[in-house]
């Protein structure tokens, strides 16, 4: 794996590839500007060496997946730009995948075009901010790969490189597709999950957020909640302070993907179960798109005034019926004429009728300003229908989102997809997320979050969580500290650029507020897993650590895999290797009965369901199990 970049994402990505997926990595970083470029010198090289050193130490101590005890090699190169000579020196022509994560889109595109020419079978992962341009670049590079490698090599797995579900080409056995990612798309699921459940260890499966939750051992007579499924049994010594935390040598280590018999026999051991990330707070009232509710046209006082006038008209009509013994419809008609002052004066009429005509005229005078107010309010409501909404008075249990920039906008969209009430705070009225907030009818407070009263306007004292996602670290930190003074138990998540600074802030806030849930996240820390999964192949959805081991989640097409095709779900389950979790009905165009709605994934598959060639399934697997299932070759220790 070759990683090229100029910021913290490159270092974090290289560490993720080595520590989680155990891949050999070549890291290309710019030379240090503080000191002359020397062999094994410079800040970038030192930072990478420190990260790799910690990871090698952790693996040597047994913190890696025991499926593969080999510690991969690493190589750090220094180069100002990813030129053709630099890419060739990094071994792009022999590499399985290349990640270009420079902060400049043009640099990444230029290097990707060069790398595709050097190695048409190379798997490319690009970091681009322009999403529309990224889609065109994906199609262009994939088409170039298919033309260069030939139709046979480009479609050997039967569903094309662009589909990317468990291909078989090359020695590495992965598809040759191009994947374009952005920081906003990759960090949004983790930030949403952190705000809802306090953890960023989630997997985004076809738009559905999943998390692995550790459950304590059930007490006698207590029935444990299995969640969607049981992923692992924790070490027998995980709850013993004197234990070795599940030494593999003792045989009491974690058991990944156990069968039902193993789960039933594991008494006194905790379990890791898979759950769907959901929100249990009060949602905002659902509104039909394009329909203006009647209550929003007129204010409450105006509605009460109109109701009073209607009651007065009815009372006058009843009185006229009693005085004149007239027909009810004719009495109502005469009352309305008197109300609008278009009836003849009742000069020769009885005294009661004359009094009623005077009262009707008085009510008509009161009606004129009410009608004028109704017209003005209706016009004002339609005029401001596209304007920003203010937080409702009784709103509570919502999420306060600070910043509607690139990442904040994507997080806002994900929160509303989950039907979670949100109140946004943005200082720039022309921010890119303002149009999205207006379209989604999300309340927005326009103002500087550091100014007094802004967070109060967002109802921070009744909120469930605070997401500080502005581009200024000090603003995010100040907002969280102020929110802590208002609500000491508020769940707070702040985005910080530097990973070390994020760790320091997290430790300090955790010490100062031990009863509250505070998470500080850097963009590179949250984005690295998604980029690493894309480098392993498009079928990789994510990874979740279980003590010293790692479970991978992948989307695989059944066709071409004899371990799955033609077998039932129970027969395809191999304990300790892989397990089918869900069926993607959207891949077959059959969404009937899909749960949850909109995801296209069916989780409650019966054990007797037969997997067909056209099915696409989501499965959990160990590294060795996934390599065996996809026909990949595992490296043997030297």
Coordinates of C-alpha atoms in Angstrom, one line a residue:
X1 CA 0.0 0.0 0.0
X2 CA 1.3 3.5 -1.0
X3 CA 0.1 6.5 0.9
X4 CA 0.9 10.0 -0.3
X5 CA -0.1 13.1 1.6
X6 CA 0.9 16.3 3.3
X7 CA -1.0 16.4 6.6
X8 CA -2.0 14.3 9.5
X9 CA -4.4 12.2 7.5
X10 CA -1.5 10.5 5.6
X11 CA 0.2 9.5 8.9
X12 CA -3.0 8.3 10.5
X13 CA -4.0 6.3 7.3
X14 CA -0.6 4.6 7.2
X15 CA -1.0 3.6 10.8
X16 CA -4.5 2.3 10.2
X17 CA -3.3 0.1 7.3
X18 CA -0.5 -1.3 9.4
X19 CA -2.3 -1.7 12.7
X20 CA -5.7 -2.9 11.6
X21 CA -5.2 -4.5 8.2
X22 CA -1.5 -5.5 8.7
X23 CA -0.5 -4.3 5.2
X24 CA 3.0 -3.3 4.0
X25 CA 3.0 0.5 3.7
X26 CA 5.1 3.0 1.8
X27 CA 4.5 6.6 3.1
X28 CA 5.4 9.6 0.9
X29 CA 5.4 12.9 2.8
X30 CA 6.8 16.3 2.0
X31 CA 10.3 17.1 3.4
X32 CA 10.6 19.0 6.6
X33 CA 11.1 22.7 6.2
X34 CA 12.8 23.2 9.6
X35 CA 15.8 21.1 8.9
X36 CA 17.6 20.1 5.7
X37 CA 16.3 16.8 4.3
X38 CA 18.5 14.0 5.5
X39 CA 18.0 10.3 5.6
X40 CA 15.5 9.4 8.4
X41 CA 15.2 13.1 9.4
X42 CA 12.5 15.7 9.3
X43 CA 9.3 16.3 11.2
X44 CA 7.2 14.2 8.8
X45 CA 9.6 11.2 9.0
X46 CA 9.8 11.5 12.8
X47 CA 6.1 11.7 13.2
X48 CA 5.6 8.6 10.9
X49 CA 8.4 6.7 12.7
X50 CA 6.7 7.5 16.1
X51 CA 3.4 6.3 14.9
X52 CA 4.8 3.2 13.3
X53 CA 7.0 2.5 16.4
X54 CA 4.0 2.6 18.7
X55 CA 2.0 0.3 16.4
X56 CA 4.9 -2.2 16.1
X57 CA 5.3 -2.2 19.9
X58 CA 1.6 -2.8 20.3
X59 CA 1.6 -5.7 17.8
X60 CA 4.7 -7.2 19.5
X61 CA 2.8 -7.0 22.8
X62 CA 0.0 -9.0 21.3
X63 CA -2.5 -6.2 20.6
X64 CA -3.0 -7.1 17.0
X65 CA -5.2 -9.7 15.4
X66 CA -3.8 -13.2 16.2
X67 CA -4.9 -14.3 12.7
X68 CA -1.6 -12.9 11.4
X69 CA 1.4 -12.3 13.7
X70 CA 3.6 -10.9 11.0
X71 CA 4.6 -7.2 11.5
X72 CA 4.6 -5.7 8.0
X73 CA 7.5 -3.6 6.7
X74 CA 7.3 0.2 6.4
X75 CA 9.1 2.7 4.4
X76 CA 9.0 6.5 4.7
X77 CA 9.9 8.7 1.7
X78 CA 10.3 12.4 1.5
X79 CA 9.2 14.2 -1.7
X80 CA 7.9 17.7 -2.4
X81 CA 5.4 16.5 -5.0
X82 CA 4.1 13.1 -6.2
X83 CA 5.9 13.2 -9.6
X84 CA 6.2 10.2 -11.9
X85 CA 9.7 9.5 -10.6
X86 CA 8.6 9.6 -7.0
X87 CA 5.6 7.3 -7.6
X88 CA 7.9 4.9 -9.4
X89 CA 10.4 4.9 -6.6
X90 CA 7.6 4.2 -4.1
X91 CA 6.7 1.1 -6.1
X92 CA 3.4 2.1 -7.5
X93 CA 3.9 -0.2 -10.4
X94 CA 4.0 -3.2 -8.0
X95 CA 1.5 -1.8 -5.4
X96 CA -2.0 -3.1 -4.7
X97 CA -3.4 0.3 -3.8
X98 CA -2.5 4.0 -3.8
X99 CA -4.0 6.7 -1.6
X100 CA -3.6 10.3 -2.6
X101 CA -4.7 12.5 0.4
X102 CA -3.0 15.8 -0.4
X103 CA -4.9 18.9 0.7
X104 CA -4.9 20.2 -3.0
X105 CA -7.4 18.6 -5.4
X106 CA -5.3 19.3 -8.4
X107 CA -2.3 17.6 -6.9
X108 CA -4.3 14.4 -6.2
X109 CA -5.8 14.3 -9.7
X110 CA -2.5 14.8 -11.5
X111 CA -0.9 12.1 -9.4
X112 CA -3.9 9.7 -10.0
X113 CA -3.6 10.1 -13.7
X114 CA 0.1 9.4 -13.6
X115 CA -0.4 6.4 -11.3
X116 CA -3.1 4.9 -13.5
X117 CA -0.7 5.0 -16.5
X118 CA 2.1 3.4 -14.5
X119 CA -0.2 0.6 -13.2
X120 CA -3.6 0.1 -14.8
X121 CA -4.4 -2.6 -12.2
X122 CA -3.8 -0.2 -9.2
X123 CA -6.6 0.5 -6.8
X124 CA -6.9 4.3 -6.4
X125 CA -8.3 6.2 -3.4
X126 CA -8.4 10.0 -3.9
X127 CA -9.3 12.8 -1.4
X128 CA -11.2 15.5 -3.3
X129 CA -13.4 18.3 -1.9
X130 CA -15.3 18.8 -5.1
X131 CA -17.8 15.9 -5.0
X132 CA -19.2 16.5 -8.6
X133 CA -15.7 16.6 -10.0
X134 CA -14.9 13.4 -8.0
X135 CA -17.7 11.5 -9.7
X136 CA -16.3 12.4 -13.1
X137 CA -12.8 11.5 -12.1
X138 CA -14.0 8.1 -10.8
X139 CA -15.6 7.3 -14.1
X140 CA -12.6 8.5 -16.1
X141 CA -10.0 6.6 -14.2
X142 CA -12.1 3.4 -14.1
X143 CA -12.6 3.6 -17.8
X144 CA -8.9 4.1 -18.4
X145 CA -8.2 1.1 -16.2
X146 CA -10.6 -1.2 -18.1
X147 CA -9.2 -0.1 -21.4
X148 CA -5.6 -0.6 -20.3
X149 CA -6.1 -3.8 -18.5
X150 CA -8.5 -5.3 -20.9
X151 CA -12.1 -6.5 -20.5
X152 CA -11.0 -9.9 -19.0
X153 CA -8.9 -8.4 -16.3
X154 CA -11.3 -5.6 -15.6
X155 CA -14.3 -7.9 -15.2
X156 CA -12.9 -11.1 -14.0
X157 CA -15.1 -11.2 -11.0
X158 CA -18.2 -10.9 -13.1
X159 CA -19.5 -7.6 -12.0
X160 CA -17.0 -5.0 -13.1
X161 CA -14.3 -2.9 -11.4
X162 CA -16.7 -0.1 -10.7
X163 CA -19.1 -2.3 -8.7
X164 CA -16.2 -3.5 -6.6
X165 CA -17.6 -6.4 -4.6
X166 CA -15.1 -9.0 -3.8
X167 CA -13.1 -9.2 -7.0
X168 CA -10.3 -11.7 -7.7
X169 CA -7.8 -10.1 -10.0
X170 CA -4.2 -9.9 -9.4
X171 CA -2.1 -11.3 -6.7
X172 CA -3.8 -9.3 -4.1
X173 CA -7.3 -10.3 -5.1
X174 CA -9.2 -6.9 -5.0
X175 CA -11.0 -4.8 -7.5
X176 CA -9.2 -2.1 -9.5
X177 CA -11.8 0.5 -9.0
X178 CA -11.2 4.2 -8.2
X179 CA -12.8 5.6 -5.0
X180 CA -13.1 9.3 -4.4
X181 CA -13.7 10.4 -0.8
X182 CA -14.0 13.6 1.1
X183 CA -13.4 14.5 4.7
X184 CA -17.0 15.5 5.2
X185 CA -18.5 12.3 3.9
X186 CA -16.2 10.1 5.9
X187 CA -16.4 11.9 9.2
X188 CA -20.1 12.6 9.3
X189 CA -21.2 9.0 10.4
X190 CA -18.7 8.9 13.2
X191 CA -19.6 12.4 14.4
X192 CA -23.3 11.6 14.4
X193 CA -22.8 8.3 16.3
X194 CA -20.6 10.1 18.8
X195 CA -23.3 12.7 19.4
X196 CA -26.0 10.0 19.8
X197 CA -24.3 7.1 21.7
X198 CA -21.0 8.5 22.7
X199 CA -18.8 6.4 20.5
X200 CA -17.3 6.7 17.0
X201 CA -16.6 3.0 16.6
X202 CA -19.4 2.5 14.0
X203 CA -19.8 0.9 10.6
X204 CA -21.7 2.7 7.9
X205 CA -23.6 -0.1 6.0
X206 CA -25.6 1.3 3.1
X207 CA -26.5 4.4 5.0
X208 CA -27.3 2.5 8.2
X209 CA -25.1 3.2 11.2
X210 CA -24.1 0.1 13.2
X211 CA -22.1 -0.1 16.4
X212 CA -20.5 -2.9 18.5
X213 CA -21.6 -2.7 22.1
X214 CA -19.9 -4.6 25.0
X215 CA -22.5 -6.3 27.2
X216 CA -21.7 -7.5 30.8
X217 CA -22.3 -11.1 31.7
X218 CA -26.0 -11.7 32.4
X219 CA -27.0 -12.4 36.0
X220 CA -28.7 -15.7 37.0
X221 CA -32.2 -15.7 35.6
X222 CA -31.5 -12.6 33.4
X223 CA -32.1 -12.9 29.7
X224 CA -29.4 -11.0 27.7
X225 CA -30.4 -8.8 24.7
X226 CA -28.6 -10.3 21.7
X227 CA -29.1 -7.2 19.6
X228 CA -28.9 -7.8 15.8
X229 CA -26.4 -10.6 16.5
X230 CA -23.5 -11.6 18.8
X231 CA -20.2 -10.7 17.2
X232 CA -17.8 -12.0 19.9
X233 CA -17.4 -13.4 23.4
X234 CA -15.0 -11.4 25.5
X235 CA -12.1 -12.9 27.3
X236 CA -12.8 -14.9 30.4
X237 CA -10.3 -12.7 32.3
X238 CA -11.5 -9.4 30.9
X239 CA -13.3 -8.7 34.2
X240 CA -10.5 -10.0 36.4
X241 CA -8.0 -7.3 37.5
X242 CA -5.4 -10.0 38.0
X243 CA -6.0 -11.7 34.7
X244 CA -4.0 -11.4 31.5
X245 CA -7.0 -10.0 29.5
X246 CA -7.6 -13.1 27.6
X247 CA -4.2 -14.5 26.7
X248 CA -4.4 -16.5 23.5
X249 CA -2.1 -19.0 25.0
X250 CA -4.5 -19.7 27.9
X251 CA -7.4 -20.4 25.5
X252 CA -9.6 -17.9 27.3
X253 CA -9.1 -15.1 24.8
X254 CA -11.9 -13.5 22.8
X255 CA -13.9 -15.7 20.5
X256 CA -14.9 -14.0 17.3
X257 CA -18.2 -14.9 15.6
X258 CA -19.3 -17.7 17.9
X259 CA -22.2 -20.0 17.1
X260 CA -25.3 -20.3 19.2
X261 CA -24.0 -23.2 21.3
X262 CA -20.8 -21.3 22.2
X263 CA -22.9 -18.3 23.2
X264 CA -25.2 -20.4 25.4
X265 CA -22.2 -22.2 27.0
X266 CA -20.3 -19.0 27.7
X267 CA -21.4 -18.3 31.3
X268 CA -19.8 -15.4 33.1
X269 CA -18.3 -13.9 29.9
X270 CA -19.3 -10.6 28.4
X271 CA -20.3 -10.4 24.8
X272 CA -20.0 -7.9 21.9
X273 CA -23.3 -7.5 20.1
X274 CA -24.2 -5.5 17.0
X275 CA -26.7 -2.7 17.4
X276 CA -28.3 -0.1 15.1
X277 CA -27.5 3.5 16.1
X278 CA -30.8 5.1 16.7
X279 CA -32.2 8.1 18.5
X280 CA -34.8 7.9 21.3
X281 CA -35.4 11.6 21.9
X282 CA -38.4 13.5 20.7
X283 CA -38.4 14.2 16.9
X284 CA -39.4 17.4 15.3
X285 CA -42.9 17.4 13.9
X286 CA -43.0 15.8 10.5
X287 CA -43.9 18.2 7.7
X288 CA -45.0 17.3 4.2
X289 CA -42.8 18.8 1.5
X290 CA -44.4 21.7 -0.3
X291 CA -47.4 22.0 2.1
X292 CA -47.8 25.1 4.2
X293 CA -49.6 24.2 7.5
X294 CA -52.6 26.4 8.3
X295 CA -51.3 27.1 11.8
X296 CA -48.1 28.7 10.4
X297 CA -50.1 31.2 8.3
X298 CA -51.6 33.1 11.2
X299 CA -50.5 33.8 14.7
X300 CA -52.3 32.4 17.7
X301 CA -53.8 35.8 18.7
X302 CA -55.1 36.4 15.2
X303 CA -56.7 33.0 15.1
X304 CA -58.4 33.7 18.4
X305 CA -59.6 37.1 17.1
X306 CA -61.1 35.4 14.0
X307 CA -62.8 32.8 16.2
X308 CA -64.3 35.6 18.4
X309 CA -65.7 37.4 15.4
X310 CA -67.3 34.2 14.0
X311 CA -68.9 33.6 17.4
X312 CA -70.2 37.2 17.4
X313 CA -71.8 36.8 14.0
X314 CA -73.5 33.5 15.0
X315 CA -74.8 35.2 18.2
X316 CA -76.2 38.1 16.2
X317 CA -77.9 35.8 13.7
X318 CA -79.5 33.8 16.5
X319 CA -80.7 37.0 18.2
X320 CA -82.2 38.2 14.8
X321 CA -84.1 34.9 14.5
X322 CA -85.5 35.3 18.0
X323 CA -86.6 39.0 17.4
X324 CA -88.0 38.7 13.9
X325 CA -88.9 35.0 13.7
X326 CA -87.1 34.9 10.4
X327 CA -85.7 31.9 8.6
X328 CA -82.2 31.0 9.8
X329 CA -80.5 31.3 6.5
X330 CA -82.2 34.6 5.8
X331 CA -81.3 35.8 9.2
X332 CA -77.6 35.0 8.7
X333 CA -77.7 36.7 5.3
X334 CA -79.2 39.9 6.8
X335 CA -76.6 39.8 9.7
X336 CA -73.8 39.6 7.2
X337 CA -75.2 42.5 5.2
X338 CA -75.4 44.6 8.3
X339 CA -71.9 43.5 9.3
X340 CA -70.4 44.7 6.0
X341 CA -72.6 47.9 6.1
X342 CA -74.3 47.2 2.8
X343 CA -77.9 46.7 4.1
X344 CA -80.6 49.4 4.2
X345 CA -81.0 51.2 7.5
X346 CA -83.7 49.7 9.7
X347 CA -85.5 53.0 10.3
X348 CA -89.0 51.6 10.3
X349 CA -88.1 48.3 11.8
X350 CA -88.8 47.3 15.4
X351 CA -86.5 48.5 18.1
X352 CA -84.8 45.1 18.6
X353 CA -83.9 44.8 14.9
X354 CA -82.5 48.4 15.0
X355 CA -80.3 47.5 18.0
X356 CA -79.0 44.4 16.3
X357 CA -78.2 46.4 13.1
X358 CA -76.1 48.8 15.2
X359 CA -74.3 45.9 16.9
X360 CA -73.7 44.3 13.6
X361 CA -72.1 47.5 12.2
X362 CA -69.9 47.7 15.3
X363 CA -68.7 44.1 14.8
X364 CA -68.1 45.0 11.2
X365 CA -65.8 47.9 12.2
X366 CA -63.9 45.4 14.4
X367 CA -63.6 43.0 11.5
X368 CA -61.8 45.3 9.2
X369 CA -58.4 45.5 11.2
X370 CA -58.6 41.7 11.8
X371 CA -58.9 41.0 8.1
X372 CA -56.1 43.4 7.3
X373 CA -53.9 41.8 9.9
X374 CA -54.7 38.3 8.4
X375 CA -53.8 39.4 4.9
X376 CA -50.5 41.0 6.1
X377 CA -49.5 37.9 8.1
X378 CA -50.3 35.6 5.3
X379 CA -48.2 37.6 2.9
X380 CA -45.4 37.8 5.4
X381 CA -45.5 34.0 6.0
X382 CA -45.3 33.2 2.3
X383 CA -42.5 35.8 1.9
X384 CA -40.5 34.3 4.6
X385 CA -41.3 30.6 3.9
X386 CA -37.8 30.2 2.4
X387 CA -36.2 32.1 5.3
X388 CA -34.5 30.5 8.3
X389 CA -36.6 29.2 11.1
X390 CA -36.1 30.1 14.7
X391 CA -36.0 27.4 17.4
X392 CA -39.5 26.7 18.8
X393 CA -40.2 27.7 22.4
X394 CA -40.9 24.2 23.7
X395 CA -38.0 22.5 21.9
X396 CA -36.0 20.1 24.0
X397 CA -33.9 16.9 23.6
X398 CA -32.3 18.2 20.4
X399 CA -28.8 18.4 19.1
X400 CA -27.1 21.8 18.8
X401 CA -24.8 21.9 15.8
X402 CA -22.2 24.7 15.6
X403 CA -20.9 25.5 12.1
X404 CA -22.5 24.9 8.7
X405 CA -19.4 24.5 6.7
X406 CA -18.3 21.5 4.7
X407 CA -18.4 19.0 7.5
X408 CA -21.3 20.6 9.4
X409 CA -23.5 20.5 6.4
X410 CA -23.0 16.8 5.9
X411 CA -23.6 16.1 9.6
X412 CA -26.8 18.1 9.4
X413 CA -28.0 16.0 6.5
X414 CA -27.3 12.8 8.3
X415 CA -29.0 13.9 11.5
X416 CA -32.2 14.8 9.6
X417 CA -32.1 11.5 7.8
X418 CA -32.3 9.9 11.2
X419 CA -35.2 12.3 12.1
X420 CA -33.3 13.9 14.9
X421 CA -34.2 17.5 15.9
X422 CA -31.4 19.9 15.3
X423 CA -30.7 23.6 16.0
X424 CA -27.8 25.1 14.0
X425 CA -25.6 28.0 15.0
X426 CA -23.7 29.8 12.2
X427 CA -21.9 33.2 12.2
X428 CA -21.8 33.6 8.4
X429 CA -25.2 34.2 6.8
X430 CA -23.7 33.1 3.4
X431 CA -22.3 29.7 4.6
X432 CA -22.7 26.8 2.3
X433 CA -25.0 25.0 4.8
X434 CA -27.5 27.8 5.0
X435 CA -29.4 26.6 1.9
X436 CA -29.5 23.1 3.2
X437 CA -30.9 24.2 6.5
X438 CA -33.5 26.3 4.8
X439 CA -34.5 23.4 2.6
X440 CA -34.7 21.0 5.5
X441 CA -36.6 23.6 7.6
X442 CA -34.0 23.4 10.4
X443 CA -34.0 26.2 13.0
X444 CA -30.8 28.3 12.7
X445 CA -29.4 30.9 15.0
X446 CA -27.3 33.4 13.1
X447 CA -24.6 34.8 15.3
X448 CA -21.1 34.3 16.8
X449 CA -21.2 31.4 19.2
X450 CA -18.6 33.1 21.4
X451 CA -21.0 36.0 22.0
X452 CA -23.2 35.9 25.1
X453 CA -26.8 34.7 24.5
X454 CA -26.2 32.9 21.2
X455 CA -26.1 29.4 22.7
X456 CA -29.1 30.3 24.9
X457 CA -31.0 31.1 21.8
X458 CA -30.3 27.6 20.5
X459 CA -31.8 26.2 23.8
X460 CA -28.6 24.7 24.9
X461 CA -29.9 24.3 28.4
X462 CA -32.5 21.8 27.1
X463 CA -30.4 20.1 24.5
X464 CA -29.1 16.5 24.6
X465 CA -25.9 17.0 22.7
X466 CA -23.6 19.7 21.3
X467 CA -21.6 19.3 18.1
X468 CA -18.9 22.0 17.7
X469 CA -17.8 21.6 14.1
X470 CA -16.5 25.1 13.1
X471 CA -13.2 25.4 11.3
X472 CA -11.6 27.3 14.3
X473 CA -10.3 25.1 17.1
X474 CA -10.5 27.8 19.7
X475 CA -14.1 28.6 18.9
X476 CA -15.1 25.0 19.3
X477 CA -13.3 24.7 22.6
X478 CA -14.7 28.0 23.9
X479 CA -18.2 26.9 22.9
X480 CA -17.9 23.5 24.7
X481 CA -16.4 25.1 27.8
X482 CA -19.3 27.6 28.0
X483 CA -21.9 24.9 27.4
X484 CA -20.3 22.9 30.2
X485 CA -20.9 25.9 32.6
X486 CA -24.6 25.9 31.5
X487 CA -25.1 22.1 31.4
X488 CA -22.3 20.2 33.2
X489 CA -23.9 16.8 32.1
X490 CA -24.3 17.8 28.4
X491 CA -22.9 15.4 25.8
X492 CA -20.3 17.4 23.9
X493 CA -18.3 16.6 20.7
X494 CA -15.8 19.1 19.4
X495 CA -13.9 18.9 16.2
X496 CA -10.2 19.8 16.5
X497 CA -7.7 19.8 13.6
X498 CA -4.6 18.4 15.4
X499 CA -4.9 14.9 16.8
X500 CA -2.5 15.4 19.7
X501 CA -4.4 18.6 20.7
X502 CA -7.7 16.6 20.5
X503 CA -6.3 14.0 22.9
X504 CA -5.1 16.6 25.4
X505 CA -8.5 18.4 25.4
X506 CA -10.3 15.2 25.8
X507 CA -8.3 14.1 28.8
X508 CA -8.6 17.5 30.5
X509 CA -12.4 17.7 30.0
X510 CA -12.8 14.2 31.2
X511 CA -10.9 15.0 34.4
X512 CA -12.8 18.2 35.0
X513 CA -16.2 16.8 34.2
X514 CA -16.1 13.0 35.1
X515 CA -19.9 12.6 35.0
X516 CA -20.3 14.1 31.5
X517 CA -19.5 12.6 28.1
X518 CA -17.0 14.6 26.2
X519 CA -15.4 13.6 22.9
X520 CA -12.8 15.6 21.0
X521 CA -12.2 14.3 17.5
X522 CA -9.7 15.3 14.8
X523 CA -10.7 15.0 11.2
X524 CA -7.8 12.8 10.3
X525 CA -8.6 10.4 13.1
X526 CA -12.2 10.0 11.9
X527 CA -11.4 9.9 8.2
X528 CA -8.6 7.4 8.2
X529 CA -10.7 4.2 8.7
X530 CA -12.9 5.0 5.7
X531 CA -9.8 5.7 3.5
X532 CA -8.1 2.5 4.7
X533 CA -11.2 0.5 4.0
X534 CA -11.4 1.9 0.5
X535 CA -7.8 0.9 -0.1
X536 CA -8.6 -2.6 0.9
X537 CA -11.4 -2.7 -1.7
X538 CA -14.8 -1.3 -2.1
X539 CA -16.3 -4.4 -0.4
X540 CA -14.8 -3.4 2.9
X541 CA -17.3 -1.3 4.9
X542 CA -15.3 -0.9 8.1
X543 CA -13.6 -2.5 11.0
X544 CA -14.4 -2.8 14.7
X545 CA -11.7 -3.8 17.3
X546 CA -12.6 -6.5 19.8
X547 CA -9.9 -6.5 22.5
X548 CA -6.8 -7.5 20.7
X549 CA -8.4 -8.6 17.5
X550 CA -10.4 -7.0 14.7
X551 CA -13.6 -7.8 12.9
X552 CA -14.1 -6.6 9.4
X553 CA -17.4 -5.8 7.8
X554 CA -17.7 -6.4 4.0
X555 CA -20.3 -6.3 1.3
X556 CA -19.8 -9.3 -1.0
X557 CA -21.7 -10.6 -4.1
X558 CA -22.5 -14.3 -3.6
X559 CA -21.7 -15.1 -7.2
X560 CA -18.3 -16.8 -7.6
X561 CA -18.0 -17.8 -3.9
X562 CA -18.7 -21.5 -3.4
X563 CA -18.7 -21.0 0.4
X564 CA -21.8 -18.9 0.0
X565 CA -23.6 -19.7 -3.3
X566 CA -26.3 -22.3 -3.1
X567 CA -26.0 -22.6 0.7
X568 CA -28.4 -21.6 3.4
X569 CA -27.5 -18.8 5.8
X570 CA -26.9 -21.4 8.5
X571 CA -24.7 -23.5 6.2
X572 CA -22.7 -20.4 5.0
X573 CA -21.9 -19.5 8.6
X574 CA -18.4 -20.5 9.6
X575 CA -17.7 -19.8 13.3
X576 CA -14.6 -17.9 13.9
X577 CA -14.2 -17.0 10.2
X578 CA -17.3 -15.2 8.7
X579 CA -21.0 -14.8 9.3
X580 CA -23.7 -13.4 6.9
X581 CA -25.5 -10.5 8.7
X582 CA -27.8 -9.0 6.2
X583 CA -29.1 -9.2 2.6
X584 CA -29.0 -6.2 0.4
X585 CA -32.3 -6.3 -1.4
X586 CA -31.6 -3.0 -3.2
X587 CA -28.9 -4.7 -5.3
X588 CA -31.6 -7.0 -6.8
X589 CA -34.2 -4.2 -7.1
X590 CA -36.4 -6.0 -4.5
X591 CA -37.0 -3.6 -1.6
X592 CA -40.2 -5.2 -0.4
X593 CA -40.0 -5.9 3.3
X594 CA -36.6 -4.3 3.7
X595 CA -35.8 -3.2 7.2
X596 CA -35.2 -0.5 8.1
X597 CA -36.9 1.5 5.4
X598 CA -34.6 3.2 2.9
X599 CA -31.5 1.1 3.6
X600 CA -32.4 -1.9 1.5
X601 CA -30.9 -4.3 4.1
X602 CA -32.8 -7.2 5.6
X603 CA -31.3 -8.2 8.9
X604 CA -33.7 -10.9 10.2
X605 CA -32.7 -13.5 7.5
X606 CA -34.0 -17.0 8.3
X607 CA -31.4 -19.7 8.6
X608 CA -33.1 -21.6 5.8
X609 CA -32.7 -18.8 3.3
X610 CA -30.7 -20.0 0.3
X611 CA -28.1 -17.5 -1.0
X612 CA -28.4 -17.1 -4.7
X613 CA -25.8 -15.9 -7.2
X614 CA -27.3 -12.5 -7.6
X615 CA -27.5 -11.8 -3.9
X616 CA -25.3 -9.2 -2.2
X617 CA -24.7 -9.8 1.5
X618 CA -23.2 -7.9 4.3
X619 CA -21.0 -10.1 6.5
X620 CA -18.7 -9.9 9.4
X621 CA -15.3 -11.7 9.1
X622 CA -11.9 -12.0 10.6
X623 CA -8.9 -11.0 8.5
X624 CA -8.0 -14.5 7.8
X625 CA -11.6 -15.5 7.1
X626 CA -12.2 -12.7 4.7
X627 CA -8.9 -13.5 2.9
X628 CA -10.0 -17.1 2.5
X629 CA -13.5 -16.1 1.4
X630 CA -12.3 -13.7 -1.3
X631 CA -9.5 -15.9 -2.4
X632 CA -6.7 -13.6 -1.3
X633 CA -3.2 -14.9 -0.5
X634 CA -2.0 -14.2 3.1
X635 CA 1.6 -13.5 3.7
X636 CA 3.6 -16.0 5.6
X637 CA 6.2 -15.0 8.2
X638 CA 9.7 -14.6 6.9

